[in-house]
C-alpha cells in the first residue's frame, strides 16, 4: 500500500476504558477503525461519542474467546477496509478475587478464555492478513500483573504473564517480515476494571489508597495516558520497536 492510503486499525475491548481512549487517539490520526466488543450498543456509543461514521468505522460485536467471532471480526475488517495495519489485542477481564485455594477451575477457565485464548485467536487470525500485506503492527495489552505477583488474583496474573509470552513469540516470528509486536503493561488505571477490583477487595477505599501510595507518582493513571503510549507503538514513530514491554504504571515496577 502507498503512504496516502488510509490505514486501518482493529481494537478489541474498544468500548472499555482504555480501548475507547485508544480509539479516540487513532481517530485523530484519521485511521479507519474496526471496533470490537461484546455488545453492539456499547460500540455504537463510542462511535457516536468520537464522531465516527459508516465510512471510517465498523462496529463488530464479538466474544474474543470464540473462534468464529474472531474469524468474523477479521473477515469483516478486511472486507470493509482491505487491510489491517494496526491491531490492538486489548480485551480483557479481571476475574474473581481470592487466594489460590479459593480460586475455582471455572474462574481460571473464564479468565483464560478471554485473556489468553482471546489474545491467541486474535494473533492467529490477524497475522495471515499482515503477512500477506508484508506490513503491520500489533499491540497486546498485558498488565503490570504480567511481571509481578500479588496475592488474590492468580488467574488474572497468570493470564497476563501468558500475554507477554505470546507477544515474544509473535514478535520473533514476524520480525523477518518487518511486522512489529509489542505489549503495553498498564499499572492501576481509572477504569471500570479497577473499580471492580477495588470492590472485590472488600474495602475499596483502603485498597485504592494502598495502590496510590504504592505508586511513585502517587495516583492512578488515566486511560488517556495508556492510550498515548499505545498510539505511539501503533505508529511508524515506533518503527524500531518490537518484542518490547511498555509499562505505564506511574513508576511502580521501577522501585
Ligand atoms: N484498568 C487497569 O487498571 C488495567 C491495568 C492493567 C491492564 N489492564 C488491561 O487493559 C485492558 C483494557 O481494560 P480496561 O481497563 O479498559 O477495562 P474495561 O473493563 O473498561 O474494558 C475492557 C473491555 O473489554 C471488553 N470485553 C471483555 N470480555 C470480552 C470478550 N470476551 N470479548 C470481547 N470484548 C470483551 C469489555 O466489554 C470492555 O469493554 C484489559 O486487557 C485489562 O486487563 C487494565
PDB file of C-alpha atoms and ligand atoms in Angstrom:
ATOM      1  CA  UNK A   1       0.000   0.000   0.000  1.00  0.00           C
ATOM      2  CA  UNK A   2       1.234   3.523  -0.564  1.00  0.00           C
ATOM      3  CA  UNK A   3       1.527   6.154   2.158  1.00  0.00           C
ATOM      4  CA  UNK A   4      -1.508   8.108   1.015  1.00  0.00           C
ATOM      5  CA  UNK A   5      -3.887   5.197   1.551  1.00  0.00           C
ATOM      6  CA  UNK A   6      -5.893   5.418   4.764  1.00  0.00           C
ATOM      7  CA  UNK A   7      -4.708   2.829   7.269  1.00  0.00           C
ATOM      8  CA  UNK A   8      -6.991   0.597   9.301  1.00  0.00           C
ATOM      9  CA  UNK A   9      -6.810  -0.347  12.974  1.00  0.00           C
ATOM     10  CA  UNK A  10      -8.720  -3.093  14.763  1.00  0.00           C
ATOM     11  CA  UNK A  11      -9.246  -2.611  18.517  1.00  0.00           C
ATOM     12  CA  UNK A  12     -10.746  -5.279  20.783  1.00  0.00           C
ATOM     13  CA  UNK A  13     -12.312  -4.200  24.057  1.00  0.00           C
ATOM     14  CA  UNK A  14     -12.997  -0.944  22.214  1.00  0.00           C
ATOM     15  CA  UNK A  15     -15.984   0.005  24.374  1.00  0.00           C
ATOM     16  CA  UNK A  16     -13.930  -0.205  27.575  1.00  0.00           C
ATOM     17  CA  UNK A  17     -11.967   2.490  29.360  1.00  0.00           C
ATOM     18  CA  UNK A  18      -8.593   2.031  27.655  1.00  0.00           C
ATOM     19  CA  UNK A  19      -9.944   0.792  24.293  1.00  0.00           C
ATOM     20  CA  UNK A  20     -12.150   3.853  23.847  1.00  0.00           C
ATOM     21  CA  UNK A  21      -9.288   6.271  24.562  1.00  0.00           C
ATOM     22  CA  UNK A  22      -7.083   4.427  22.069  1.00  0.00           C
ATOM     23  CA  UNK A  23      -9.894   4.688  19.501  1.00  0.00           C
ATOM     24  CA  UNK A  24     -10.012   8.429  20.185  1.00  0.00           C
ATOM     25  CA  UNK A  25      -6.264   8.798  19.532  1.00  0.00           C
ATOM     26  CA  UNK A  26      -6.350   6.701  16.364  1.00  0.00           C
ATOM     27  CA  UNK A  27      -9.418   8.590  15.111  1.00  0.00           C
ATOM     28  CA  UNK A  28      -7.434  11.836  15.480  1.00  0.00           C
ATOM     29  CA  UNK A  29      -4.956  10.288  13.010  1.00  0.00           C
ATOM     30  CA  UNK A  30      -7.893   9.680  10.634  1.00  0.00           C
ATOM     31  CA  UNK A  31      -7.445   5.919  10.592  1.00  0.00           C
ATOM     32  CA  UNK A  32     -10.316   3.623   9.697  1.00  0.00           C
ATOM     33  CA  UNK A  33     -11.384   1.913  12.899  1.00  0.00           C
ATOM     34  CA  UNK A  34     -12.847  -1.533  13.435  1.00  0.00           C
ATOM     35  CA  UNK A  35     -14.202  -1.533  16.966  1.00  0.00           C
ATOM     36  CA  UNK A  36     -14.765  -4.912  18.577  1.00  0.00           C
ATOM     37  CA  UNK A  37     -16.509  -5.554  21.878  1.00  0.00           C
ATOM     38  CA  UNK A  38     -19.158  -7.815  23.380  1.00  0.00           C
ATOM     39  CA  UNK A  39     -22.159  -5.542  22.770  1.00  0.00           C
ATOM     40  CA  UNK A  40     -23.038  -3.684  19.586  1.00  0.00           C
ATOM     41  CA  UNK A  41     -24.838  -0.881  21.528  1.00  0.00           C
ATOM     42  CA  UNK A  42     -21.762  -0.146  23.621  1.00  0.00           C
ATOM     43  CA  UNK A  43     -19.625   0.112  20.473  1.00  0.00           C
ATOM     44  CA  UNK A  44     -22.210   2.368  18.807  1.00  0.00           C
ATOM     45  CA  UNK A  45     -21.990   4.713  21.798  1.00  0.00           C
ATOM     46  CA  UNK A  46     -18.231   5.005  21.256  1.00  0.00           C
ATOM     47  CA  UNK A  47     -18.766   5.639  17.534  1.00  0.00           C
ATOM     48  CA  UNK A  48     -21.207   8.400  18.405  1.00  0.00           C
ATOM     49  CA  UNK A  49     -19.027   9.936  21.126  1.00  0.00           C
ATOM     50  CA  UNK A  50     -15.984  10.053  18.837  1.00  0.00           C
ATOM     51  CA  UNK A  51     -17.963  11.460  15.903  1.00  0.00           C
ATOM     52  CA  UNK A  52     -17.134   8.495  13.659  1.00  0.00           C
ATOM     53  CA  UNK A  53     -19.330   7.404  10.778  1.00  0.00           C
ATOM     54  CA  UNK A  54     -20.037   4.481   8.441  1.00  0.00           C
ATOM     55  CA  UNK A  55     -17.264   5.353   6.063  1.00  0.00           C
ATOM     56  CA  UNK A  56     -14.470   5.423   8.668  1.00  0.00           C
ATOM     57  CA  UNK A  57     -15.634   2.918  11.266  1.00  0.00           C
ATOM     58  CA  UNK A  58     -17.146  -0.504  11.705  1.00  0.00           C
ATOM     59  CA  UNK A  59     -18.679  -1.981  14.855  1.00  0.00           C
ATOM     60  CA  UNK A  60     -18.337  -5.736  15.250  1.00  0.00           C
ATOM     61  CA  UNK A  61     -19.908  -7.441  18.265  1.00  0.00           C
ATOM     62  CA  UNK A  62     -17.719 -10.388  19.166  1.00  0.00           C
ATOM     63  CA  UNK A  63     -16.670 -12.529  22.076  1.00  0.00           C
ATOM     64  CA  UNK A  64     -12.902 -12.732  21.585  1.00  0.00           C
ATOM     65  CA  UNK A  65     -12.806 -16.150  23.235  1.00  0.00           C
ATOM     66  CA  UNK A  66     -14.946 -17.624  20.419  1.00  0.00           C
ATOM     67  CA  UNK A  67     -13.025 -18.677  17.337  1.00  0.00           C
ATOM     68  CA  UNK A  68     -15.889 -17.993  14.907  1.00  0.00           C
ATOM     69  CA  UNK A  69     -16.356 -14.480  16.353  1.00  0.00           C
ATOM     70  CA  UNK A  70     -12.655 -13.684  15.918  1.00  0.00           C
ATOM     71  CA  UNK A  71     -12.657 -15.025  12.357  1.00  0.00           C
ATOM     72  CA  UNK A  72     -15.710 -12.864  11.736  1.00  0.00           C
ATOM     73  CA  UNK A  73     -14.214  -9.586  13.020  1.00  0.00           C
ATOM     74  CA  UNK A  74     -11.053 -10.162  10.990  1.00  0.00           C
ATOM     75  CA  UNK A  75     -13.041 -11.012   7.835  1.00  0.00           C
ATOM     76  CA  UNK A  76     -15.363  -8.024   8.294  1.00  0.00           C
ATOM     77  CA  UNK A  77     -12.395  -5.667   8.744  1.00  0.00           C
ATOM     78  CA  UNK A  78     -10.718  -6.901   5.555  1.00  0.00           C
ATOM     79  CA  UNK A  79     -13.992  -6.915   3.571  1.00  0.00           C
ATOM     80  CA  UNK A  80     -14.744  -3.304   4.506  1.00  0.00           C
ATOM     81  CA  UNK A  81     -11.321  -1.662   4.561  1.00  0.00           C
ATOM     82  CA  UNK A  82      -8.991  -4.065   2.693  1.00  0.00           C
ATOM     83  CA  UNK A  83      -6.123  -4.125   5.223  1.00  0.00           C
ATOM     84  CA  UNK A  84      -5.405  -4.460   8.931  1.00  0.00           C
ATOM     85  CA  UNK A  85      -2.436  -2.175   9.541  1.00  0.00           C
ATOM     86  CA  UNK A  86      -2.677  -1.948  13.306  1.00  0.00           C
ATOM     87  CA  UNK A  87      -4.141  -4.428  15.767  1.00  0.00           C
ATOM     88  CA  UNK A  88      -4.780  -3.649  19.436  1.00  0.00           C
ATOM     89  CA  UNK A  89      -5.424  -7.036  21.045  1.00  0.00           C
ATOM     90  CA  UNK A  90      -6.806  -5.385  24.154  1.00  0.00           C
ATOM     91  CA  UNK A  91      -9.985  -7.032  25.514  1.00  0.00           C
ATOM     92  CA  UNK A  92      -9.582  -8.488  28.981  1.00  0.00           C
ATOM     93  CA  UNK A  93     -11.375  -9.326  32.211  1.00  0.00           C
ATOM     94  CA  UNK A  94     -10.180  -9.299  35.808  1.00  0.00           C
ATOM     95  CA  UNK A  95     -11.911 -12.426  37.137  1.00  0.00           C
ATOM     96  CA  UNK A  96     -12.729 -13.003  40.774  1.00  0.00           C
ATOM     97  CA  UNK A  97     -10.587 -12.221  43.807  1.00  0.00           C
ATOM     98  CA  UNK A  98      -9.446 -14.992  46.133  1.00  0.00           C
ATOM     99  CA  UNK A  99      -6.413 -16.870  47.315  1.00  0.00           C
ATOM    100  CA  UNK A 100      -5.211 -19.813  45.211  1.00  0.00           C
ATOM    101  CA  UNK A 101      -7.061 -22.387  47.269  1.00  0.00           C
ATOM    102  CA  UNK A 102     -10.269 -20.350  46.873  1.00  0.00           C
ATOM    103  CA  UNK A 103      -9.969 -19.860  43.102  1.00  0.00           C
ATOM    104  CA  UNK A 104     -12.088 -22.316  41.117  1.00  0.00           C
ATOM    105  CA  UNK A 105     -11.130 -24.036  37.893  1.00  0.00           C
ATOM    106  CA  UNK A 106     -14.210 -22.335  36.447  1.00  0.00           C
ATOM    107  CA  UNK A 107     -12.733 -18.917  37.282  1.00  0.00           C
ATOM    108  CA  UNK A 108      -9.407 -19.938  35.750  1.00  0.00           C
ATOM    109  CA  UNK A 109     -11.116 -21.043  32.529  1.00  0.00           C
ATOM    110  CA  UNK A 110     -13.227 -17.880  32.412  1.00  0.00           C
ATOM    111  CA  UNK A 111     -10.212 -15.569  32.647  1.00  0.00           C
ATOM    112  CA  UNK A 112      -8.000 -17.689  30.404  1.00  0.00           C
ATOM    113  CA  UNK A 113     -10.666 -17.906  27.714  1.00  0.00           C
ATOM    114  CA  UNK A 114     -10.772 -14.130  27.307  1.00  0.00           C
ATOM    115  CA  UNK A 115      -7.266 -13.008  28.278  1.00  0.00           C
ATOM    116  CA  UNK A 116      -5.182 -15.807  26.734  1.00  0.00           C
ATOM    117  CA  UNK A 117      -7.317 -17.738  24.235  1.00  0.00           C
ATOM    118  CA  UNK A 118      -8.780 -14.415  23.019  1.00  0.00           C
ATOM    119  CA  UNK A 119      -5.335 -12.875  22.510  1.00  0.00           C
ATOM    120  CA  UNK A 120      -4.053 -16.064  20.851  1.00  0.00           C
ATOM    121  CA  UNK A 121      -7.052 -16.192  18.491  1.00  0.00           C
ATOM    122  CA  UNK A 122      -6.622 -12.534  17.576  1.00  0.00           C
ATOM    123  CA  UNK A 123      -2.995 -13.179  16.641  1.00  0.00           C
ATOM    124  CA  UNK A 124      -3.885 -16.430  14.861  1.00  0.00           C
ATOM    125  CA  UNK A 125      -6.331 -14.712  12.503  1.00  0.00           C
ATOM    126  CA  UNK A 126      -4.753 -11.262  12.103  1.00  0.00           C
ATOM    127  CA  UNK A 127      -1.212 -12.496  11.389  1.00  0.00           C
ATOM    128  CA  UNK A 128      -2.053 -14.092   7.988  1.00  0.00           C
ATOM    129  CA  UNK A 129      -3.592 -10.773   6.865  1.00  0.00           C
ATOM    130  CA  UNK A 130      -0.483  -8.826   7.890  1.00  0.00           C
ATOM    131  CA  UNK A 131       1.816 -11.467   6.357  1.00  0.00           C
ATOM    132  CA  UNK A 132       0.025 -11.077   3.047  1.00  0.00           C
ATOM    133  CA  UNK A 133       0.388  -7.273   3.251  1.00  0.00           C
ATOM    134  CA  UNK A 134       4.003  -7.676   4.454  1.00  0.00           C
ATOM    135  CA  UNK A 135       3.319  -4.894   6.938  1.00  0.00           C
ATOM    136  CA  UNK A 136       1.565  -4.154  10.190  1.00  0.00           C
ATOM    137  CA  UNK A 137       1.983  -3.593  13.911  1.00  0.00           C
ATOM    138  CA  UNK A 138       0.363  -5.468  16.772  1.00  0.00           C
ATOM    139  CA  UNK A 139      -0.031  -4.398  20.369  1.00  0.00           C
ATOM    140  CA  UNK A 140      -1.164  -6.834  23.048  1.00  0.00           C
ATOM    141  CA  UNK A 141      -2.478  -5.480  26.344  1.00  0.00           C
ATOM    142  CA  UNK A 142      -0.771  -7.265  29.216  1.00  0.00           C
ATOM    143  CA  UNK A 143      -0.500  -5.614  32.644  1.00  0.00           C
ATOM    144  CA  UNK A 144       1.891  -4.967  35.460  1.00  0.00           C
ATOM    145  CA  UNK A 145       0.284  -8.236  36.603  1.00  0.00           C
ATOM    146  CA  UNK A 146       2.260  -9.804  33.743  1.00  0.00           C
ATOM    147  CA  UNK A 147       5.520  -9.013  35.549  1.00  0.00           C
ATOM    148  CA  UNK A 148       4.628  -9.136  39.227  1.00  0.00           C
ATOM    149  CA  UNK A 149       2.896 -11.492  41.592  1.00  0.00           C
ATOM    150  CA  UNK A 150       0.420 -10.337  44.228  1.00  0.00           C
ATOM    151  CA  UNK A 151      -1.932 -12.232  46.475  1.00  0.00           C
ATOM    152  CA  UNK A 152      -5.507 -12.847  45.441  1.00  0.00           C
ATOM    153  CA  UNK A 153      -5.777 -12.781  41.633  1.00  0.00           C
ATOM    154  CA  UNK A 154      -3.979 -15.876  40.340  1.00  0.00           C
ATOM    155  CA  UNK A 155      -6.000 -16.389  37.117  1.00  0.00           C
ATOM    156  CA  UNK A 156      -5.566 -12.759  36.036  1.00  0.00           C
ATOM    157  CA  UNK A 157      -1.872 -12.649  36.931  1.00  0.00           C
ATOM    158  CA  UNK A 158      -1.191 -15.947  35.154  1.00  0.00           C
ATOM    159  CA  UNK A 159      -3.104 -14.769  32.089  1.00  0.00           C
ATOM    160  CA  UNK A 160      -1.179 -11.511  31.810  1.00  0.00           C
ATOM    161  CA  UNK A 161       2.157 -13.363  32.126  1.00  0.00           C
ATOM    162  CA  UNK A 162       0.943 -15.528  29.236  1.00  0.00           C
ATOM    163  CA  UNK A 163       0.251 -12.442  27.111  1.00  0.00           C
ATOM    164  CA  UNK A 164       3.925 -11.497  27.463  1.00  0.00           C
ATOM    165  CA  UNK A 165       4.936 -14.965  26.238  1.00  0.00           C
ATOM    166  CA  UNK A 166       2.582 -14.670  23.265  1.00  0.00           C
ATOM    167  CA  UNK A 167       3.962 -11.229  22.478  1.00  0.00           C
ATOM    168  CA  UNK A 168       7.540 -12.503  22.410  1.00  0.00           C
ATOM    169  CA  UNK A 169       6.697 -15.487  20.212  1.00  0.00           C
ATOM    170  CA  UNK A 170       4.748 -13.359  17.744  1.00  0.00           C
ATOM    171  CA  UNK A 171       7.432 -10.645  17.663  1.00  0.00           C
ATOM    172  CA  UNK A 172      10.128 -13.192  16.864  1.00  0.00           C
ATOM    173  CA  UNK A 173       8.040 -14.959  14.228  1.00  0.00           C
ATOM    174  CA  UNK A 174       7.101 -11.722  12.473  1.00  0.00           C
ATOM    175  CA  UNK A 175      10.299  -9.667  12.739  1.00  0.00           C
ATOM    176  CA  UNK A 176      11.727 -11.095   9.489  1.00  0.00           C
ATOM    177  CA  UNK A 177       8.729  -9.573   7.690  1.00  0.00           C
ATOM    178  CA  UNK A 178       9.094  -6.197   9.389  1.00  0.00           C
ATOM    179  CA  UNK A 179       5.863  -6.697  11.344  1.00  0.00           C
ATOM    180  CA  UNK A 180       6.230  -5.401  14.903  1.00  0.00           C
ATOM    181  CA  UNK A 181       4.614  -6.875  18.016  1.00  0.00           C
ATOM    182  CA  UNK A 182       4.760  -5.245  21.445  1.00  0.00           C
ATOM    183  CA  UNK A 183       2.918  -5.298  24.750  1.00  0.00           C
ATOM    184  CA  UNK A 184       1.641  -2.467  26.891  1.00  0.00           C
ATOM    185  CA  UNK A 185       1.607  -3.100  30.646  1.00  0.00           C
ATOM    186  CA  UNK A 186      -0.695  -0.685  32.453  1.00  0.00           C
ATOM    187  CA  UNK A 187      -0.493  -0.311  36.230  1.00  0.00           C
ATOM    188  CA  UNK A 188      -3.566   0.833  38.130  1.00  0.00           C
ATOM    189  CA  UNK A 189      -5.726   2.801  35.695  1.00  0.00           C
ATOM    190  CA  UNK A 190      -9.012   4.570  36.369  1.00  0.00           C
ATOM    191  CA  UNK A 191     -11.496   2.358  34.507  1.00  0.00           C
ATOM    192  CA  UNK A 192     -14.395   0.032  35.286  1.00  0.00           C
ATOM    193  CA  UNK A 193     -11.869  -2.764  35.827  1.00  0.00           C
ATOM    194  CA  UNK A 194     -10.084  -1.089  38.750  1.00  0.00           C
ATOM    195  CA  UNK A 195     -13.435  -0.084  40.294  1.00  0.00           C
ATOM    196  CA  UNK A 196     -14.426  -3.773  40.219  1.00  0.00           C
ATOM    197  CA  UNK A 197     -11.069  -4.939  41.617  1.00  0.00           C
ATOM    198  CA  UNK A 198     -11.450  -2.391  44.442  1.00  0.00           C
ATOM    199  CA  UNK A 199     -14.943  -3.744  45.188  1.00  0.00           C
ATOM    200  CA  UNK A 200     -13.650  -7.334  45.111  1.00  0.00           C
ATOM    201  CA  UNK A 201     -11.059  -6.437  47.755  1.00  0.00           C
ATOM    202  CA  UNK A 202     -13.845  -5.902  50.301  1.00  0.00           C
ATOM    203  CA  UNK A 203     -12.552  -2.477  51.354  1.00  0.00           C
ATOM    204  CA  UNK A 204     -12.486  -0.358  48.190  1.00  0.00           C
ATOM    205  CA  UNK A 205     -11.306   2.937  49.716  1.00  0.00           C
ATOM    206  CA  UNK A 206      -8.382   1.403  51.584  1.00  0.00           C
ATOM    207  CA  UNK A 207      -7.445  -0.734  48.602  1.00  0.00           C
ATOM    208  CA  UNK A 208      -7.365   2.359  46.377  1.00  0.00           C
ATOM    209  CA  UNK A 209      -5.308   4.342  48.891  1.00  0.00           C
ATOM    210  CA  UNK A 210      -2.833   1.471  49.272  1.00  0.00           C
ATOM    211  CA  UNK A 211      -2.436   1.283  45.486  1.00  0.00           C
ATOM    212  CA  UNK A 212      -1.913   5.031  45.230  1.00  0.00           C
ATOM    213  CA  UNK A 213       0.735   5.071  47.919  1.00  0.00           C
ATOM    214  CA  UNK A 214       2.495   2.063  46.331  1.00  0.00           C
ATOM    215  CA  UNK A 215       2.824   4.119  43.121  1.00  0.00           C
ATOM    216  CA  UNK A 216       5.777   6.560  42.989  1.00  0.00           C
ATOM    217  CA  UNK A 217       3.662   9.124  41.091  1.00  0.00           C
ATOM    218  CA  UNK A 218       1.128   8.788  43.924  1.00  0.00           C
ATOM    219  CA  UNK A 219      -2.033   8.261  41.901  1.00  0.00           C
ATOM    220  CA  UNK A 220      -3.881   6.028  39.438  1.00  0.00           C
ATOM    221  CA  UNK A 221      -3.226   6.541  35.750  1.00  0.00           C
ATOM    222  CA  UNK A 222      -5.907   7.721  33.368  1.00  0.00           C
ATOM    223  CA  UNK A 223      -6.877   5.634  30.330  1.00  0.00           C
ATOM    224  CA  UNK A 224      -5.754   8.536  28.102  1.00  0.00           C
ATOM    225  CA  UNK A 225      -2.225   8.140  29.492  1.00  0.00           C
ATOM    226  CA  UNK A 226      -2.152   4.475  28.467  1.00  0.00           C
ATOM    227  CA  UNK A 227      -3.668   5.299  25.081  1.00  0.00           C
ATOM    228  CA  UNK A 228      -0.870   7.808  24.426  1.00  0.00           C
ATOM    229  CA  UNK A 229       1.757   5.061  24.680  1.00  0.00           C
ATOM    230  CA  UNK A 230      -0.385   2.622  22.695  1.00  0.00           C
ATOM    231  CA  UNK A 231      -0.830   5.241  19.991  1.00  0.00           C
ATOM    232  CA  UNK A 232       2.966   5.576  19.721  1.00  0.00           C
ATOM    233  CA  UNK A 233       3.517   1.810  19.479  1.00  0.00           C
ATOM    234  CA  UNK A 234       0.830   1.589  16.783  1.00  0.00           C
ATOM    235  CA  UNK A 235       2.566   4.140  14.593  1.00  0.00           C
ATOM    236  CA  UNK A 236       5.635   4.463  12.372  1.00  0.00           C
ATOM    237  CA  UNK A 237       7.246   6.518  15.160  1.00  0.00           C
ATOM    238  CA  UNK A 238       7.924   3.141  16.809  1.00  0.00           C
ATOM    239  CA  UNK A 239       9.485   1.653  13.654  1.00  0.00           C
ATOM    240  CA  UNK A 240      12.452   0.062  15.505  1.00  0.00           C
ATOM    241  CA  UNK A 241      10.437  -1.132  18.499  1.00  0.00           C
ATOM    242  CA  UNK A 242       9.423  -4.777  18.648  1.00  0.00           C
ATOM    243  CA  UNK A 243       9.226  -7.526  21.310  1.00  0.00           C
ATOM    244  CA  UNK A 244       9.134  -4.715  23.869  1.00  0.00           C
ATOM    245  CA  UNK A 245       7.172  -4.387  27.091  1.00  0.00           C
ATOM    246  CA  UNK A 246       5.983  -0.858  27.824  1.00  0.00           C
ATOM    247  CA  UNK A 247       4.947  -0.276  31.432  1.00  0.00           C
ATOM    248  CA  UNK A 248       2.570   2.649  32.014  1.00  0.00           C
ATOM    249  CA  UNK A 249       2.436   2.391  35.780  1.00  0.00           C
ATOM    250  CA  UNK A 250       3.472   5.628  37.469  1.00  0.00           C
ATOM    251  CA  UNK A 251       6.832   4.068  38.324  1.00  0.00           C
ATOM    252  CA  UNK A 252       5.538   1.093  40.296  1.00  0.00           C
ATOM    253  CA  UNK A 253       7.700  -1.612  38.737  1.00  0.00           C
ATOM    254  CA  UNK A 254      10.819   0.532  38.732  1.00  0.00           C
ATOM    255  CA  UNK A 255      11.019   0.838  42.525  1.00  0.00           C
TER     256      UNK A 255
HETATM  257  N1  LIG B   1      -7.627  -0.732  34.239  1.00  0.00           N
HETATM  258  C1  LIG B   1      -6.480  -1.177  34.668  1.00  0.00           C
HETATM  259  O1  LIG B   1      -6.017  -0.802  35.749  1.00  0.00           O
HETATM  260  C2  LIG B   1      -5.682  -2.150  33.847  1.00  0.00           C
HETATM  261  C3  LIG B   1      -4.399  -2.464  34.290  1.00  0.00           C
HETATM  262  C4  LIG B   1      -3.632  -3.371  33.565  1.00  0.00           C
HETATM  263  C5  LIG B   1      -4.143  -3.942  32.413  1.00  0.00           C
HETATM  264  N2  LIG B   1      -5.397  -3.622  32.003  1.00  0.00           N
HETATM  265  C6  LIG B   1      -5.878  -4.272  30.793  1.00  0.00           C
HETATM  266  O2  LIG B   1      -6.317  -3.309  29.876  1.00  0.00           O
HETATM  267  C7  LIG B   1      -7.307  -3.903  29.012  1.00  0.00           C
HETATM  268  C8  LIG B   1      -8.490  -2.967  28.944  1.00  0.00           C
HETATM  269  O3  LIG B   1      -9.055  -2.885  30.255  1.00  0.00           O
HETATM  270  P1  LIG B   1      -9.870  -1.605  30.780  1.00  0.00           P
HETATM  271  O4  LIG B   1      -9.196  -1.101  31.967  1.00  0.00           O
HETATM  272  O5  LIG B   1     -10.177  -0.700  29.639  1.00  0.00           O
HETATM  273  O6  LIG B   1     -11.184  -2.356  31.307  1.00  0.00           O
HETATM  274  P2  LIG B   1     -12.706  -2.239  30.828  1.00  0.00           P
HETATM  275  O7  LIG B   1     -13.430  -3.272  31.593  1.00  0.00           O
HETATM  276  O8  LIG B   1     -13.128  -0.826  30.893  1.00  0.00           O
HETATM  277  O9  LIG B   1     -12.611  -2.651  29.283  1.00  0.00           O
HETATM  278  C9  LIG B   1     -12.499  -3.993  28.849  1.00  0.00           C
HETATM  279  C10 LIG B   1     -13.377  -4.153  27.636  1.00  0.00           C
HETATM  280  O10 LIG B   1     -13.216  -5.491  27.130  1.00  0.00           O
HETATM  281  C11 LIG B   1     -14.492  -5.988  26.785  1.00  0.00           C
HETATM  282  N3  LIG B   1     -14.512  -7.443  26.850  1.00  0.00           N
HETATM  283  C12 LIG B   1     -14.472  -8.217  27.968  1.00  0.00           C
HETATM  284  N4  LIG B   1     -14.567  -9.506  27.626  1.00  0.00           N
HETATM  285  C13 LIG B   1     -14.682  -9.555  26.273  1.00  0.00           C
HETATM  286  C14 LIG B   1     -14.843 -10.604  25.344  1.00  0.00           C
HETATM  287  N5  LIG B   1     -14.922 -11.888  25.731  1.00  0.00           N
HETATM  288  N6  LIG B   1     -14.923 -10.302  24.028  1.00  0.00           N
HETATM  289  C15 LIG B   1     -14.868  -9.005  23.628  1.00  0.00           C
HETATM  290  N7  LIG B   1     -14.718  -7.963  24.465  1.00  0.00           N
HETATM  291  C16 LIG B   1     -14.641  -8.241  25.784  1.00  0.00           C
HETATM  292  C17 LIG B   1     -15.433  -5.381  27.810  1.00  0.00           C
HETATM  293  O11 LIG B   1     -16.774  -5.404  27.351  1.00  0.00           O
HETATM  294  C18 LIG B   1     -14.869  -3.985  27.964  1.00  0.00           C
HETATM  295  O12 LIG B   1     -15.472  -3.071  27.087  1.00  0.00           O
HETATM  296  C19 LIG B   1      -7.599  -5.285  29.599  1.00  0.00           C
HETATM  297  O13 LIG B   1      -6.896  -6.277  28.886  1.00  0.00           O
HETATM  298  C20 LIG B   1      -7.071  -5.177  31.012  1.00  0.00           C
HETATM  299  O14 LIG B   1      -6.722  -6.440  31.557  1.00  0.00           O
HETATM  300  C21 LIG B   1      -6.165  -2.735  32.693  1.00  0.00           C
END
